[in-house]
mmCIF file of C-alpha atoms in Angstrom:
data_model
loop_
_atom_site.group_PDB
_atom_site.id
_atom_site.type_symbol
_atom_site.label_atom_id
_atom_site.label_comp_id
_atom_site.label_asym_id
_atom_site.label_seq_id
_atom_site.Cartn_x
_atom_site.Cartn_y
_atom_site.Cartn_z
ATOM 1 C CA MET A 12 -17.801 84.493 15.397
ATOM 2 C CA ASN A 13 -17.211 80.780 15.809
ATOM 3 C CA PHE A 14 -13.755 79.684 16.863
ATOM 4 C CA ALA A 15 -12.570 76.097 16.643
ATOM 5 C CA VAL A 16 -9.979 75.244 19.302
ATOM 6 C CA LEU A 17 -8.139 72.032 18.503
ATOM 7 C CA GLN A 18 -7.564 69.416 21.174
ATOM 8 C CA PHE A 19 -4.724 66.937 20.888
ATOM 9 C CA PRO A 20 -3.791 64.442 23.576
ATOM 10 C CA ALA A 21 -1.793 66.608 26.040
ATOM 11 C CA SER A 22 -2.990 69.975 24.768
ATOM 12 C CA ASN A 23 -3.198 72.035 27.959
ATOM 13 C CA CYS A 24 -4.011 75.595 26.909
ATOM 14 C CA ASP A 25 -7.168 74.617 25.032
ATOM 15 C CA GLN A 26 -9.424 75.581 27.962
ATOM 16 C CA ASP A 27 -7.690 78.960 28.310
ATOM 17 C CA ALA A 28 -8.116 79.645 24.584
ATOM 18 C CA VAL A 29 -11.842 78.837 24.663
ATOM 19 C CA HIS A 30 -12.221 80.921 27.824
ATOM 20 C CA ALA A 31 -10.511 83.939 26.241
ATOM 21 C CA VAL A 32 -12.676 83.863 23.102
ATOM 22 C CA ARG A 33 -15.898 83.520 25.134
ATOM 23 C CA LEU A 34 -14.805 86.232 27.564
ATOM 24 C CA LEU A 35 -14.442 88.571 24.610
ATOM 25 C CA GLY A 36 -17.993 87.863 23.468
ATOM 26 C CA HIS A 37 -17.580 85.230 20.768
ATOM 27 C CA SER A 38 -18.229 81.537 20.635
ATOM 28 C CA ALA A 39 -15.616 78.818 20.763
ATOM 29 C CA ARG A 40 -15.728 75.065 20.846
ATOM 30 C CA PHE A 41 -13.288 72.205 21.020
ATOM 31 C CA VAL A 42 -12.479 70.078 18.003
ATOM 32 C CA TRP A 43 -10.933 66.710 18.840
ATOM 33 C CA HIS A 44 -7.802 65.679 16.919
ATOM 34 C CA LYS A 45 -9.551 62.689 15.369
ATOM 35 C CA GLU A 46 -12.207 64.828 13.672
ATOM 36 C CA ASN A 47 -12.022 65.071 9.896
ATOM 37 C CA SER A 48 -13.955 68.317 9.691
ATOM 38 C CA LEU A 49 -13.927 71.681 11.447
ATOM 39 C CA GLY A 50 -17.655 72.221 11.016
ATOM 40 C CA ASP A 51 -19.039 75.746 11.018
ATOM 41 C CA THR A 52 -15.877 77.678 11.797
ATOM 42 C CA ASP A 53 -14.704 81.230 11.227
ATOM 43 C CA ALA A 54 -11.206 80.812 12.647
ATOM 44 C CA VAL A 55 -9.026 78.079 14.109
ATOM 45 C CA LEU A 56 -6.873 78.286 17.236
ATOM 46 C CA VAL A 57 -4.165 75.666 17.661
ATOM 47 C CA PRO A 58 -3.515 75.827 21.406
ATOM 48 C CA GLY A 59 -0.457 75.306 23.565
ATOM 49 C CA GLY A 60 0.522 72.172 25.384
ATOM 50 C CA PHE A 61 2.562 69.080 24.652
ATOM 51 C CA SER A 62 0.628 67.407 21.851
ATOM 52 C CA TYR A 63 1.294 63.663 21.728
ATOM 53 C CA GLY A 64 3.800 64.130 24.552
ATOM 54 C CA ASP A 65 6.044 66.185 22.256
ATOM 55 C CA TYR A 66 7.460 62.809 21.212
ATOM 56 C CA LEU A 67 9.982 62.773 18.362
ATOM 57 C CA ARG A 68 9.799 66.591 17.982
ATOM 58 C CA CYS A 69 7.299 69.164 19.236
ATOM 59 C CA GLY A 70 4.331 69.100 16.869
ATOM 60 C CA ALA A 71 5.769 66.349 14.652
ATOM 61 C CA ILE A 72 3.020 63.832 15.348
ATOM 62 C CA ALA A 73 0.148 66.306 15.697
ATOM 63 C CA ARG A 74 0.648 67.519 12.145
ATOM 64 C CA PHE A 75 -0.425 64.130 10.786
ATOM 65 C CA SER A 76 -3.638 63.998 12.840
ATOM 66 C CA PRO A 77 -6.935 63.937 10.917
ATOM 67 C CA VAL A 78 -7.964 67.381 12.187
ATOM 68 C CA MET A 79 -4.761 68.930 10.817
ATOM 69 C CA GLN A 80 -5.685 67.814 7.310
ATOM 70 C CA ALA A 81 -8.912 69.781 7.747
ATOM 71 C CA VAL A 82 -6.957 72.764 9.079
ATOM 72 C CA LYS A 83 -4.657 72.641 6.048
ATOM 73 C CA GLN A 84 -7.625 72.744 3.737
ATOM 74 C CA PHE A 85 -9.219 75.539 5.761
ATOM 75 C CA ALA A 86 -5.964 77.548 5.561
ATOM 76 C CA ASP A 87 -5.548 76.854 1.842
ATOM 77 C CA ASN A 88 -8.997 78.369 1.340
ATOM 78 C CA GLY A 89 -7.932 81.529 3.144
ATOM 79 C CA GLY A 90 -9.311 80.688 6.604
ATOM 80 C CA LEU A 91 -7.660 82.350 9.609
ATOM 81 C CA VAL A 92 -5.502 80.074 11.750
ATOM 82 C CA LEU A 93 -3.537 81.109 14.836
ATOM 83 C CA GLY A 94 -1.117 78.754 16.586
ATOM 84 C CA ILE A 95 -0.048 79.562 20.121
ATOM 85 C CA CYS A 96 3.085 78.011 21.642
ATOM 86 C CA ASN A 97 2.785 74.283 20.840
ATOM 87 C CA GLY A 98 0.263 75.355 18.200
ATOM 88 C CA PHE A 99 3.016 77.438 16.549
ATOM 89 C CA GLN A 100 5.277 74.365 16.590
ATOM 90 C CA VAL A 101 2.524 72.261 15.020
ATOM 91 C CA LEU A 102 1.958 74.810 12.226
ATOM 92 C CA CYS A 103 5.694 74.926 11.441
ATOM 93 C CA GLU A 104 5.922 71.124 11.379
ATOM 94 C CA ALA A 105 2.868 71.048 9.116
ATOM 95 C CA GLY A 106 4.588 73.390 6.679
ATOM 96 C CA LEU A 107 1.833 75.991 7.096
ATOM 97 C CA LEU A 108 4.485 78.336 8.473
ATOM 98 C CA PRO A 109 8.164 78.441 7.509
ATOM 99 C CA GLY A 110 10.995 77.568 9.909
ATOM 100 C CA ALA A 111 11.113 75.495 13.075
ATOM 101 C CA LEU A 112 11.220 75.886 16.849
ATOM 102 C CA ILE A 113 14.148 74.346 18.649
ATOM 103 C CA ARG A 114 15.405 73.970 22.202
ATOM 104 C CA ASN A 115 15.838 77.255 24.090
ATOM 105 C CA ARG A 116 19.389 78.557 23.994
ATOM 106 C CA SER A 117 19.487 78.418 27.799
ATOM 107 C CA LEU A 118 18.228 74.804 27.842
ATOM 108 C CA GLN A 119 15.755 76.043 30.478
ATOM 109 C CA PHE A 120 12.003 75.944 30.356
ATOM 110 C CA ARG A 121 11.231 79.665 30.502
ATOM 111 C CA CYS A 122 8.049 80.733 32.247
ATOM 112 C CA GLU A 123 7.869 84.506 32.596
ATOM 113 C CA GLN A 124 6.388 87.755 31.328
ATOM 114 C CA VAL A 125 7.944 89.224 28.198
ATOM 115 C CA PHE A 126 7.482 92.368 26.152
ATOM 116 C CA LEU A 127 6.582 92.104 22.499
ATOM 117 C CA LYS A 128 6.971 94.659 19.796
ATOM 118 C CA THR A 129 4.457 94.358 16.988
ATOM 119 C CA THR A 130 6.519 94.565 13.837
ATOM 120 C CA THR A 131 3.592 95.182 11.498
ATOM 121 C CA THR A 132 -0.063 95.967 12.080
ATOM 122 C CA GLU A 133 -0.865 94.846 8.553
ATOM 123 C CA SER A 134 -2.238 91.421 9.337
ATOM 124 C CA PRO A 135 -5.469 89.884 10.630
ATOM 125 C CA PHE A 136 -3.613 89.185 13.883
ATOM 126 C CA THR A 137 -2.222 92.655 14.603
ATOM 127 C CA ASN A 138 -4.554 95.214 12.985
ATOM 128 C CA GLN A 139 -5.998 96.459 16.309
ATOM 129 C CA ILE A 140 -2.662 96.879 18.050
ATOM 130 C CA PRO A 141 -1.833 100.592 18.373
ATOM 131 C CA ALA A 142 1.421 101.513 16.640
ATOM 132 C CA GLY A 143 4.308 101.486 19.080
ATOM 133 C CA LYS A 144 2.348 99.727 21.830
ATOM 134 C CA LEU A 145 4.366 97.022 23.585
ATOM 135 C CA LEU A 146 2.456 93.905 24.580
ATOM 136 C CA ARG A 147 3.141 92.375 27.976
ATOM 137 C CA VAL A 148 2.337 88.669 27.714
ATOM 138 C CA PRO A 149 3.591 85.477 29.322
ATOM 139 C CA ILE A 150 5.731 82.763 27.763
ATOM 140 C CA ALA A 151 6.016 79.162 28.978
ATOM 141 C CA HIS A 152 8.152 76.964 26.785
ATOM 142 C CA GLY A 153 11.299 74.883 26.547
ATOM 143 C CA GLU A 154 11.450 74.760 22.764
ATOM 144 C CA GLY A 155 10.637 78.212 21.495
ATOM 145 C CA CYS A 156 13.811 79.244 19.734
ATOM 146 C CA TYR A 157 12.666 80.203 16.253
ATOM 147 C CA PHE A 158 15.049 79.060 13.550
ATOM 148 C CA ALA A 159 15.013 79.394 9.774
ATOM 149 C CA ASP A 160 17.864 79.595 7.280
ATOM 150 C CA THR A 161 19.092 83.007 6.167
ATOM 151 C CA ASP A 162 17.174 82.902 2.870
ATOM 152 C CA THR A 163 13.918 82.190 4.693
ATOM 153 C CA ILE A 164 14.583 84.981 7.209
ATOM 154 C CA SER A 165 15.209 87.505 4.445
ATOM 155 C CA THR A 166 12.028 86.378 2.671
ATOM 156 C CA LEU A 167 10.105 86.837 5.949
ATOM 157 C CA LYS A 168 11.499 90.355 6.210
ATOM 158 C CA SER A 169 10.867 91.376 2.633
ATOM 159 C CA ASN A 170 7.281 90.090 2.808
ATOM 160 C CA ASN A 171 6.690 91.738 6.179
ATOM 161 C CA GLN A 172 5.864 88.354 7.740
ATOM 162 C CA ILE A 173 7.490 88.909 11.124
ATOM 163 C CA LEU A 174 4.598 89.935 13.390
ATOM 164 C CA TRP A 175 6.125 90.062 16.870
ATOM 165 C CA GLN A 176 9.626 90.321 18.319
ATOM 166 C CA TYR A 177 10.907 90.073 21.895
ATOM 167 C CA VAL A 178 12.023 93.455 23.227
ATOM 168 C CA ASN A 179 12.944 94.988 26.579
ATOM 169 C CA ALA A 180 10.651 97.342 28.524
ATOM 170 C CA ALA A 181 11.988 100.238 26.462
ATOM 171 C CA GLY A 182 11.011 98.516 23.237
ATOM 172 C CA GLU A 183 14.585 97.721 22.187
ATOM 173 C CA LEU A 184 15.556 94.510 20.437
ATOM 174 C CA THR A 185 18.285 93.301 22.767
ATOM 175 C CA ASP A 186 19.864 89.914 23.305
ATOM 176 C CA ILE A 187 18.891 89.915 26.983
ATOM 177 C CA ALA A 188 15.235 90.459 26.036
ATOM 178 C CA ASN A 189 15.370 87.332 23.882
ATOM 179 C CA PRO A 190 14.187 84.512 26.156
ATOM 180 C CA ASN A 191 15.061 81.579 23.917
ATOM 181 C CA GLY A 192 17.687 82.565 21.347
ATOM 182 C CA ALA A 193 15.251 83.025 18.460
ATOM 183 C CA VAL A 194 16.760 84.408 15.253
ATOM 184 C CA ASP A 195 16.245 88.194 15.216
ATOM 185 C CA ASN A 196 14.230 87.963 18.478
ATOM 186 C CA ILE A 197 11.328 86.507 16.483
ATOM 187 C CA ALA A 198 8.335 85.668 18.689
ATOM 188 C CA GLY A 199 5.717 85.220 15.972
ATOM 189 C CA ILE A 200 5.285 85.195 12.202
ATOM 190 C CA CYS A 201 2.608 84.785 9.567
ATOM 191 C CA ASN A 202 2.597 82.990 6.222
ATOM 192 C CA LYS A 203 2.970 84.753 2.911
ATOM 193 C CA THR A 204 -0.791 85.028 2.364
ATOM 194 C CA ARG A 205 -1.143 86.408 5.929
ATOM 195 C CA ASN A 206 -3.990 84.130 7.022
ATOM 196 C CA VAL A 207 -1.919 81.732 9.152
ATOM 197 C CA ALA A 208 0.145 82.946 12.108
ATOM 198 C CA GLY A 209 1.952 81.498 15.086
ATOM 199 C CA LEU A 210 3.611 82.859 18.202
ATOM 200 C CA MET A 211 5.328 81.370 21.231
ATOM 201 C CA PRO A 212 3.856 83.764 23.864
ATOM 202 C CA HIS A 213 0.378 83.213 25.267
ATOM 203 C CA PRO A 214 -2.079 86.041 24.470
ATOM 204 C CA GLU A 215 -4.944 83.898 25.842
ATOM 205 C CA ARG A 216 -3.326 84.125 29.282
ATOM 206 C CA ALA A 217 -3.263 87.915 29.125
ATOM 207 C CA CYS A 218 -6.918 88.824 28.613
ATOM 208 C CA GLU A 219 -7.953 89.672 32.184
ATOM 209 C CA ALA A 220 -6.581 92.252 34.629
ATOM 210 C CA LEU A 221 -6.609 89.563 37.293
ATOM 211 C CA LEU A 222 -3.917 87.731 35.337
ATOM 212 C CA GLY A 223 -1.660 90.771 35.227
ATOM 213 C CA SER A 224 -2.206 91.978 31.667
ATOM 214 C CA THR A 225 -4.960 92.492 29.160
ATOM 215 C CA ASP A 226 -2.634 93.090 26.216
ATOM 216 C CA GLY A 227 -3.420 89.664 24.746
ATOM 217 C CA ARG A 228 -6.904 90.940 23.976
ATOM 218 C CA LEU A 229 -5.493 93.102 21.194
ATOM 219 C CA ILE A 230 -4.509 90.009 19.218
ATOM 220 C CA PHE A 231 -7.970 88.448 19.587
ATOM 221 C CA GLU A 232 -9.621 91.778 18.786
ATOM 222 C CA SER A 233 -7.527 91.983 15.625
ATOM 223 C CA LEU A 234 -8.893 88.584 14.609
ATOM 224 C CA PHE A 235 -12.483 89.607 15.362
ATOM 225 C CA HIS A 236 -11.969 92.800 13.374
ATOM 226 C CA ALA A 237 -10.500 90.929 10.410
ATOM 227 C CA LEU A 238 -13.366 88.421 10.424
ATOM 228 C CA LYS A 239 -15.979 91.149 10.636
ATOM 229 C CA ASN A 240 -14.487 92.995 7.713
ATOM 230 C CA ARG A 241 -13.598 90.082 5.479
ATOM 231 C CA PRO A 242 -14.711 90.542 1.899
ATOM 232 C CA THR A 243 -16.461 87.207 1.342
ATOM 233 C CA SER A 244 -18.831 85.360 3.646
ATOM 234 C CA LYS A 245 -16.882 82.346 4.853
ATOM 235 C CA ALA A 246 -13.551 80.816 4.062
ATOM 236 C CA ALA A 247 -14.513 77.173 3.774
ATOM 237 C CA MET B 25 1.425 42.476 19.061
ATOM 238 C CA ILE B 26 4.374 41.238 17.023
ATOM 239 C CA GLY B 27 3.643 37.592 16.306
ATOM 240 C CA ALA B 28 6.007 34.887 15.127
ATOM 241 C CA ASN B 29 5.207 35.581 11.492
ATOM 242 C CA HIS B 30 6.110 39.243 12.002
ATOM 243 C CA ARG B 31 9.641 38.472 13.138
ATOM 244 C CA PRO B 32 11.803 41.348 11.949
ATOM 245 C CA GLU B 33 14.094 40.397 9.136
ATOM 246 C CA MET B 34 15.748 43.762 8.667
ATOM 247 C CA LYS B 35 16.419 46.817 10.751
ATOM 248 C CA ALA B 36 16.476 50.449 9.716
ATOM 249 C CA LYS B 37 19.073 52.357 11.720
ATOM 250 C CA ILE B 38 18.569 56.101 11.607
ATOM 251 C CA ILE B 39 20.863 58.733 13.045
ATOM 252 C CA ILE B 40 19.419 62.240 13.255
ATOM 253 C CA THR B 41 21.695 65.192 14.011
ATOM 254 C CA PRO B 42 21.129 68.945 14.162
ATOM 255 C CA LYS B 43 22.264 70.790 11.029
ATOM 256 C CA LYS B 44 25.570 72.581 11.424
ATOM 257 C CA ALA B 45 23.960 76.015 11.061
ATOM 258 C CA VAL B 46 21.446 75.314 13.840
ATOM 259 C CA LEU B 47 22.135 76.334 17.428
ATOM 260 C CA ASP B 48 22.865 73.176 19.458
ATOM 261 C CA PRO B 49 22.869 74.246 23.107
ATOM 262 C CA GLN B 50 22.793 70.619 24.271
ATOM 263 C CA GLY B 51 25.931 69.803 22.302
ATOM 264 C CA LYS B 52 27.655 72.909 23.631
ATOM 265 C CA THR B 53 26.742 72.075 27.224
ATOM 266 C CA VAL B 54 28.010 68.497 26.892
ATOM 267 C CA GLN B 55 31.213 69.787 25.297
ATOM 268 C CA ASP B 56 31.724 72.242 28.171
ATOM 269 C CA ALA B 57 31.118 69.448 30.704
ATOM 270 C CA LEU B 58 33.613 67.113 29.003
ATOM 271 C CA GLN B 59 36.236 69.838 28.992
ATOM 272 C CA HIS B 60 35.438 70.722 32.587
ATOM 273 C CA MET B 61 35.944 67.057 33.538
ATOM 274 C CA GLY B 62 39.427 67.280 32.133
ATOM 275 C CA TYR B 63 39.055 65.308 28.897
ATOM 276 C CA GLN B 64 41.736 66.438 26.483
ATOM 277 C CA GLY B 65 41.274 67.333 22.837
ATOM 278 C CA VAL B 66 37.490 67.550 22.996
ATOM 279 C CA GLY B 67 35.969 69.628 20.186
ATOM 280 C CA ALA B 68 32.371 70.396 19.208
ATOM 281 C CA VAL B 69 29.710 67.926 20.361
ATOM 282 C CA HIS B 70 26.444 67.396 18.479
ATOM 283 C CA VAL B 71 23.536 65.780 20.284
ATOM 284 C CA GLY B 72 21.074 63.969 18.054
ATOM 285 C CA LYS B 73 18.855 60.906 18.154
ATOM 286 C CA TYR B 74 19.116 57.295 17.135
ATOM 287 C CA LEU B 75 16.101 55.313 15.942
ATOM 288 C CA GLU B 76 15.835 51.626 15.154
ATOM 289 C CA VAL B 77 12.893 50.434 13.114
ATOM 290 C CA GLU B 78 12.268 46.708 12.842
ATOM 291 C CA LEU B 79 11.147 45.671 9.390
ATOM 292 C CA THR B 80 9.632 42.569 7.915
ATOM 293 C CA GLY B 81 10.402 41.410 4.383
ATOM 294 C CA SER B 82 13.755 41.042 2.704
ATOM 295 C CA ASP B 83 13.723 43.606 -0.107
ATOM 296 C CA LYS B 84 16.351 46.046 1.140
ATOM 297 C CA GLU B 85 15.940 48.518 -1.669
ATOM 298 C CA SER B 86 12.218 48.954 -1.276
ATOM 299 C CA ALA B 87 12.654 49.183 2.507
ATOM 300 C CA ARG B 88 15.271 51.884 2.039
ATOM 301 C CA LYS B 89 13.028 53.845 -0.302
ATOM 302 C CA GLN B 90 10.122 53.673 2.113
ATOM 303 C CA ILE B 91 12.055 54.559 5.254
ATOM 304 C CA ASP B 92 13.971 57.288 3.445
ATOM 305 C CA GLU B 93 10.647 58.922 2.606
ATOM 306 C CA ALA B 94 9.520 58.566 6.233
ATOM 307 C CA CYS B 95 12.801 60.135 7.408
ATOM 308 C CA HIS B 96 12.289 63.101 5.147
ATOM 309 C CA LYS B 97 8.601 63.556 5.860
ATOM 310 C CA PHE B 98 8.314 62.660 9.507
ATOM 311 C CA LEU B 99 11.243 61.186 11.420
ATOM 312 C CA SER B 100 13.497 64.191 10.827
ATOM 313 C CA ASN B 101 12.730 67.840 10.162
ATOM 314 C CA PRO B 102 14.819 68.910 7.135
ATOM 315 C CA VAL B 103 14.684 72.543 8.288
ATOM 316 C CA ILE B 104 16.850 71.789 11.319
ATOM 317 C CA GLU B 105 18.128 68.222 11.050
ATOM 318 C CA ASP B 106 20.170 65.879 8.859
ATOM 319 C CA TYR B 107 19.803 62.113 8.910
ATOM 320 C CA LYS B 108 21.739 59.030 7.962
ATOM 321 C CA LEU B 109 19.870 55.854 7.135
ATOM 322 C CA GLU B 110 21.217 52.338 7.089
ATOM 323 C CA ILE B 111 19.230 49.172 6.375
ATOM 324 C CA ALA B 112 20.857 46.283 8.236
ATOM 325 C CA ASP B 113 20.096 42.558 8.284
#
């Protein structure tokens, strides 16, 4: 599989994302923000970082970059897109995912390991995650508090669009386990058509035992599985 | 790069504030600090942003229309923020 990893000025998890995909036996390459096309691509990763310095709002400027117009088209044609951390913020700003990410409730930049509960395995991003398995993955963000109005949250729930939630080591949805104040402990969601997803935690930093966890692999393996089993040849 | 012939003739003044329903930890922290410092009668604080955009031309209405669109599309995020726009001379 060919993964396109976007690069904006001040992306800083792009190398990690490419490394993770290659480590797991697939190919990945960088696509610069000024590109108008994604080329031969099976899936897009929008990596973490501080695109365009996070000026104005996180992701606000990145969404208008030429490459994001190509990503929009790719997503509209059913292509798989995963945004990690700043990538999640970019996808929300772009309107590819509902809601927004605001300043952490604590006002602190939180850099730590968290536990995630996978709320549904029915998505291209979660299909290989064993039911009930908690994922131990790191977070590193100052603006990761997921917010959407109550109507949007109930739509997310009724469509089964919440993919991951912050939980404690026992798998319970508690306030203390919520590192940023996100509504309903939401760590990641997908769109209604389930081909675009975003999450604040970093699965690409949890793919090697040396880094303390390999749970992030399950998210990438879900993507590989979905791509391998997709009904048509290529999205766009 | 603003030359003499690009001298601003109008200014868009934009105030962006978090929506009431959105958590505003900055506002809360500033409020707590003000109260801690002993200021009396201090209620909720909302921390937002202020932008000034210099504009050429003199057609206020068309400037307002244009900047209003930019506020909606780019300068603010309607999911979490409200804005007030004023076009001043």
